[in-house]
Coordinates of C-alpha atoms and ligand atoms in Angstrom, one line a residue:
X8 CA 18.3 37.8 140.7
X9 CA 14.7 39.0 140.6
X10 CA 14.0 42.4 142.2
X11 CA 10.3 42.3 141.6
X12 CA 7.7 39.9 140.1
X13 CA 8.6 38.9 136.6
X14 CA 6.0 39.5 133.9
X15 CA 7.1 36.9 131.4
X16 CA 7.7 33.2 130.6
X17 CA 10.4 31.3 132.5
X18 CA 11.7 28.0 130.9
X19 CA 13.5 25.3 132.8
X20 CA 15.8 23.6 130.4
X21 CA 15.7 19.8 130.8
X22 CA 17.6 18.8 127.6
X23 CA 19.7 15.9 128.7
X24 CA 22.4 13.6 127.2
X25 CA 26.2 13.4 127.2
X26 CA 28.0 11.9 124.2
X27 CA 31.4 11.7 122.6
X28 CA 31.1 13.4 119.2
X29 CA 34.7 13.4 118.0
X30 CA 38.2 12.1 119.0
X31 CA 41.7 12.9 118.0
X32 CA 45.1 12.0 119.5
X33 CA 45.0 14.7 122.2
X34 CA 41.3 15.4 122.7
X35 CA 37.9 14.0 123.2
X36 CA 35.0 16.2 122.2
X37 CA 31.9 15.7 124.4
X38 CA 28.5 17.2 123.7
X39 CA 26.3 17.7 126.7
X40 CA 22.6 18.7 126.8
X41 CA 22.0 22.2 128.3
X42 CA 19.9 20.7 131.1
X43 CA 22.6 18.4 132.4
X44 CA 23.8 19.4 135.9
X45 CA 27.3 21.0 135.6
X46 CA 28.9 19.1 138.5
X47 CA 27.5 15.8 137.3
X48 CA 29.1 16.6 134.0
X49 CA 32.4 17.3 135.7
X50 CA 32.2 13.9 137.5
X51 CA 31.4 12.2 134.2
X52 CA 34.7 13.6 132.8
X53 CA 36.7 12.5 135.8
X54 CA 35.2 9.0 135.7
X55 CA 36.3 8.8 132.0
X56 CA 39.7 10.3 132.7
X57 CA 39.0 13.4 130.7
X58 CA 40.9 16.4 131.9
X59 CA 40.2 20.1 131.8
X60 CA 37.2 20.7 134.1
X61 CA 38.4 19.4 137.4
X62 CA 39.1 22.9 138.8
X63 CA 35.5 23.8 138.0
X64 CA 34.0 21.1 140.3
X65 CA 31.0 21.9 142.4
X66 CA 30.0 25.1 140.6
X67 CA 26.2 25.1 141.0
X68 CA 24.0 25.1 137.9
X69 CA 23.5 23.5 134.5
X70 CA 25.7 23.0 131.4
X71 CA 23.6 25.4 129.4
X72 CA 24.4 28.3 131.7
X73 CA 28.2 27.6 131.7
X74 CA 29.0 29.6 128.6
X75 CA 26.6 32.5 129.7
X76 CA 29.2 34.0 132.0
X77 CA 32.1 31.8 131.0
X78 CA 32.1 30.2 134.5
X79 CA 35.4 30.0 136.2
X80 CA 37.2 29.1 139.4
X81 CA 40.7 28.3 140.6
X82 CA 42.5 29.7 137.6
X83 CA 40.4 28.0 134.9
X84 CA 37.4 29.1 132.8
X85 CA 35.0 27.3 130.6
X86 CA 36.6 29.0 127.6
X87 CA 39.7 26.8 128.2
X88 CA 37.8 23.7 127.2
X89 CA 35.0 25.1 125.1
X90 CA 34.6 23.9 121.5
X91 CA 31.2 25.1 120.4
X92 CA 27.5 25.3 121.3
X93 CA 24.1 25.1 119.7
X94 CA 21.5 27.7 120.5
X95 CA 17.9 28.3 119.4
X96 CA 17.3 31.8 118.1
X97 CA 14.0 32.8 119.7
X98 CA 12.8 35.3 117.0
X99 CA 14.2 33.5 113.9
X100 CA 13.1 30.1 115.3
X101 CA 16.3 28.3 114.1
X102 CA 19.3 26.6 115.6
X103 CA 22.6 28.4 115.3
X104 CA 26.1 27.0 116.1
X105 CA 28.6 29.2 118.0
X106 CA 32.4 28.6 117.9
X107 CA 34.8 29.7 120.6
X108 CA 35.4 33.0 118.8
X109 CA 31.7 33.7 118.2
X110 CA 31.1 33.6 122.0
X111 CA 33.5 36.5 122.8
X112 CA 34.3 35.1 126.2
X113 CA 35.8 37.4 128.8
X114 CA 36.0 37.4 132.6
X115 CA 32.4 36.3 133.6
X116 CA 31.3 37.6 130.2
X117 CA 30.1 36.3 126.8
X118 CA 28.0 37.6 123.8
X119 CA 24.9 36.1 125.5
X120 CA 25.2 38.7 128.3
X121 CA 25.9 41.5 125.9
X122 CA 24.9 41.9 122.2
X123 CA 22.8 38.7 122.1
X124 CA 21.2 39.1 125.5
X125 CA 17.8 37.3 125.8
X126 CA 18.0 36.3 122.1
X127 CA 19.1 32.6 122.3
X128 CA 18.3 29.5 124.3
X129 CA 21.4 27.3 124.5
X130 CA 20.5 23.7 123.8
X131 CA 23.8 21.9 124.0
X132 CA 27.5 22.6 124.6
X133 CA 30.5 20.7 123.2
X134 CA 33.7 20.7 125.3
X135 CA 37.2 19.7 124.1
X136 CA 38.6 17.6 127.0
X137 CA 42.3 16.6 127.2
X138 CA 43.5 13.0 127.2
X139 CA 46.7 14.1 129.0
X140 CA 46.0 16.4 132.0
X141 CA 47.7 19.8 132.4
X142 CA 47.3 20.3 136.1
X143 CA 46.6 23.8 137.5
X144 CA 47.2 23.7 141.3
X145 CA 48.9 27.0 142.0
X146 CA 45.7 29.0 142.3
X147 CA 44.1 29.5 145.7
X148 CA 44.5 26.8 148.4
X149 CA 44.5 23.8 146.0
X150 CA 48.2 22.9 146.7
X151 CA 47.7 23.2 150.5
X152 CA 44.5 21.1 150.4
X153 CA 46.2 18.3 148.3
X154 CA 49.0 18.2 150.9
X155 CA 46.4 18.0 153.7
X156 CA 44.7 15.2 151.9
X157 CA 48.1 13.4 151.7
X158 CA 48.0 13.1 147.9
X159 CA 51.3 11.7 146.5
X160 CA 50.3 11.0 142.9
X161 CA 48.5 14.0 141.4
X162 CA 45.4 13.2 139.4
X163 CA 42.3 15.0 138.1
X164 CA 40.2 13.1 140.7
X165 CA 42.4 14.4 143.5
X166 CA 42.3 18.0 142.2
X167 CA 38.5 17.8 141.9
X168 CA 38.2 16.5 145.5
X169 CA 40.5 19.2 146.8
X170 CA 38.3 21.9 145.1
X171 CA 35.2 20.2 146.5
X172 CA 36.7 20.3 150.0
X173 CA 37.7 23.9 149.8
X174 CA 34.4 25.1 148.3
X175 CA 32.4 23.1 150.8
X176 CA 34.3 24.6 153.7
X177 CA 34.0 28.3 152.7
X178 CA 31.0 28.7 150.5
X179 CA 27.4 28.5 151.7
X180 CA 25.4 25.7 150.1
X181 CA 22.4 27.3 148.2
X182 CA 20.3 24.3 149.3
X183 CA 20.8 25.4 152.9
X184 CA 21.0 29.2 152.7
X185 CA 19.9 31.3 149.7
X186 CA 22.8 32.8 147.8
X187 CA 24.0 33.3 144.2
X188 CA 27.8 32.8 144.9
X189 CA 30.0 35.8 144.3
X190 CA 27.8 38.8 144.0
X191 CA 30.5 41.1 142.6
X192 CA 33.3 40.6 140.0
X193 CA 36.9 41.1 141.1
X194 CA 37.6 44.7 139.7
X195 CA 40.6 45.5 137.5
X196 CA 42.8 48.6 138.1
X197 CA 45.9 49.8 136.2
X198 CA 49.3 49.4 137.8
X199 CA 49.5 53.1 138.8
X200 CA 46.2 53.0 140.7
X201 CA 47.3 49.7 142.3
X202 CA 50.6 51.3 143.4
X203 CA 48.7 54.2 145.0
X204 CA 46.2 51.9 146.7
X205 CA 49.1 49.7 148.1
X206 CA 50.6 52.9 149.6
X207 CA 47.4 53.7 151.4
X208 CA 46.3 50.2 152.1
X209 CA 49.4 47.9 152.5
X210 CA 47.3 44.8 153.0
X211 CA 45.4 45.1 149.7
X212 CA 45.2 41.9 147.7
X213 CA 45.9 42.0 143.9
X214 CA 46.9 39.6 141.1
X215 CA 48.9 40.7 138.1
X216 CA 47.1 40.3 134.8
X217 CA 48.8 39.6 131.4
X218 CA 47.6 43.0 130.2
X219 CA 49.7 44.8 132.9
X220 CA 46.6 45.6 135.0
X221 CA 45.9 44.2 138.5
X222 CA 42.8 42.3 139.5
X223 CA 41.8 43.2 143.1
X224 CA 40.1 40.7 145.4
X225 CA 36.6 42.2 145.7
X226 CA 36.0 40.1 148.9
X227 CA 39.0 41.8 150.6
X228 CA 37.7 45.3 149.6
X229 CA 34.3 44.6 151.0
X230 CA 35.6 43.2 154.2
X231 CA 37.5 46.4 154.9
X232 CA 34.2 48.4 154.6
X233 CA 31.0 48.3 156.6
X234 CA 27.7 50.0 157.4
X235 CA 29.4 52.3 160.0
X236 CA 32.9 53.5 160.6
X237 CA 35.0 50.7 162.2
X238 CA 32.6 47.9 161.2
X239 CA 32.9 45.2 158.4
X240 CA 30.2 44.0 156.0
X241 CA 31.5 40.4 156.6
X242 CA 28.9 38.6 158.7
X243 CA 26.6 41.7 158.6
X244 CA 22.8 41.1 158.6
X245 CA 19.9 43.4 158.0
X246 CA 16.6 41.6 158.4
X247 CA 17.0 38.5 156.3
X248 CA 19.6 40.0 153.9
X249 CA 23.2 39.6 154.8
X250 CA 26.8 39.2 153.9
X251 CA 28.2 35.7 154.5
X252 CA 30.3 35.3 157.6
X253 CA 33.1 33.4 155.9
X254 CA 33.1 35.1 152.5
X255 CA 32.2 38.8 152.2
X256 CA 31.8 38.5 148.4
X257 CA 28.7 36.3 148.9
X258 CA 25.4 38.0 149.8
X259 CA 22.9 35.6 151.5
X260 CA 19.2 35.4 152.1
X261 CA 18.4 34.0 155.5
X262 CA 14.8 33.3 154.4
X263 CA 12.5 36.1 153.6
X264 CA 14.5 39.0 152.2
X265 CA 13.0 40.3 149.0
X266 CA 15.1 40.7 145.8
X267 CA 15.1 44.4 146.3
X268 CA 16.4 44.2 149.9
X269 CA 19.3 42.1 148.6
X270 CA 19.9 44.6 145.8
X271 CA 19.7 47.6 148.2
X272 CA 22.4 45.9 150.4
X273 CA 24.6 45.3 147.4
X274 CA 24.2 49.0 146.5
X275 CA 25.3 50.1 150.1
X276 CA 28.3 47.8 149.8
X277 CA 29.2 49.1 146.3
X278 CA 29.0 52.7 147.5
X279 CA 31.1 52.1 150.6
X280 CA 33.8 50.4 148.6
X281 CA 33.7 53.3 146.1
X282 CA 34.0 55.9 149.0
X283 CA 37.0 54.1 150.6
X284 CA 39.0 52.8 147.7
X285 CA 37.7 54.8 144.7
X286 CA 37.0 51.5 143.0
X287 CA 33.6 50.8 141.5
X288 CA 32.5 47.2 141.9
X289 CA 30.4 45.6 139.1
X290 CA 27.7 43.0 140.0
X291 CA 28.4 39.5 138.7
X292 CA 24.8 38.5 139.4
X293 CA 22.3 39.2 136.6
X294 CA 19.6 41.6 137.9
X295 CA 16.1 41.2 136.5
Ligands
FAD13 C1 27.4 28.8 146.1 C2 27.7 29.3 144.7 C3 29.0 29.3 144.2 C4 29.2 29.8 142.9 N1 30.5 29.7 142.4 C5 30.8 30.1 141.1 C6 32.1 30.1 140.6 O1 33.0 29.6 141.3 N2 32.3 30.5 139.3 C7 31.3 30.9 138.5 O2 31.6 31.3 137.4 N3 30.0 31.0 139.0 C8 29.7 30.6 140.3 N4 28.5 30.7 140.7 C9 27.4 31.2 139.9 C10 26.5 30.1 139.2 O3 26.8 28.8 139.7 C11 26.8 30.1 137.7 O4 26.5 31.3 137.1 C12 26.0 29.0 137.0 O5 26.4 28.9 135.6 C13 24.5 29.2 137.0 O6 23.9 28.1 136.5 P1 22.3 28.0 136.5 O7 21.9 26.8 135.7 O8 21.8 28.0 137.9 O9 21.8 29.3 135.7 P2 20.8 30.4 136.1 O10 21.3 31.1 137.3 O11 19.4 29.8 136.1 O12 20.9 31.4 134.8 C14 22.0 32.2 134.7 C15 21.7 33.1 133.5 O13 21.9 32.3 132.3 C16 20.7 32.2 131.6 N5 20.6 30.8 131.1 C17 20.7 29.7 131.8 N6 20.6 28.6 131.1 C18 20.4 29.1 129.8 C19 20.3 28.5 128.5 N7 20.2 27.1 128.4 N8 20.1 29.2 127.4 C20 20.2 30.6 127.5 N9 20.3 31.2 128.7 C21 20.4 30.5 129.8 C22 19.6 32.6 132.5 O14 18.5 33.2 131.8 C23 20.3 33.7 133.4 O15 20.4 34.9 132.7 C24 28.2 30.2 142.0 C25 26.9 30.2 142.6 C26 26.6 29.8 143.8 C27 25.2 29.8 144.4

């Protein structure tokens, strides 16, 4: 997100191409150009019966950006199917290959947002797709949606469609109303802090993590706070900057809000959540 005019060069990556580079008994390795549209890539995989990215359907953006923040949704992340990528080192003017370990993926994190920030242009990504699907339908409302769709035989196509239906019903389409998806990350607290928060706020939403900590639903925290006592940020609008009416985690631009107005609103939200819950939200969106 730009908070002011940018004094620099902006490149739009148009490197195309999707090809099979390797096969074994269980996997097919597909290399995709960084300029391929992510959702079109997902549809390509589904068309060719390649499993592993169906839960990541309809995430806006391109293939080249997918490793940047280890895109994720509905219990899956890009790291689950990532094999390697090629990137151009801007200063050294050479192509470098990154393996899964090299990328140091975390929750909405990678080396490209940290120690290698602004140093590489990703040119292609190779994914390791599964011949036999391992379905993940317990996260969010996927199971309910599949039931609503009347799906009897589970398939990657059905899961993708369920994800598309859910996302289309609750997330604003950036082509219609300006937004960057989730503005904040879901914060992590230790089990003791979660216990105390549950005592004070019995409705608080949290998911247990393998490391013993609890991930809180940032959208729920934001919904419980507002610009004034007794109000909620959900559906709030100040000029053309606002908080989406169906998902408080998404900040929206109704037309002419400047980047700094959106940023200021995000700061007000962050401060109100900190004051009420003692939890500091971190922005998922890159601020330039
Ligand atoms: C409605 C909506 C829903 C969303 N839902 C999700 C979600 O469920 N999960 C999720 O993880 N994200 C989600 N997002 C965020 C967004 O879709 C992802 O971050 C996506 O990867 C952005 O892709 P992009 O091509 O638009 O990248 P941009 O936004 O253009 O770029 C993102 C960053 O990556 C850098 N970058 C992009 N391409 C390259 C490259 N080839 N080489 C080097 N650097 C590069 C840019 O410089 C920038 O810093 C959502 C966004 C919206 C608008």
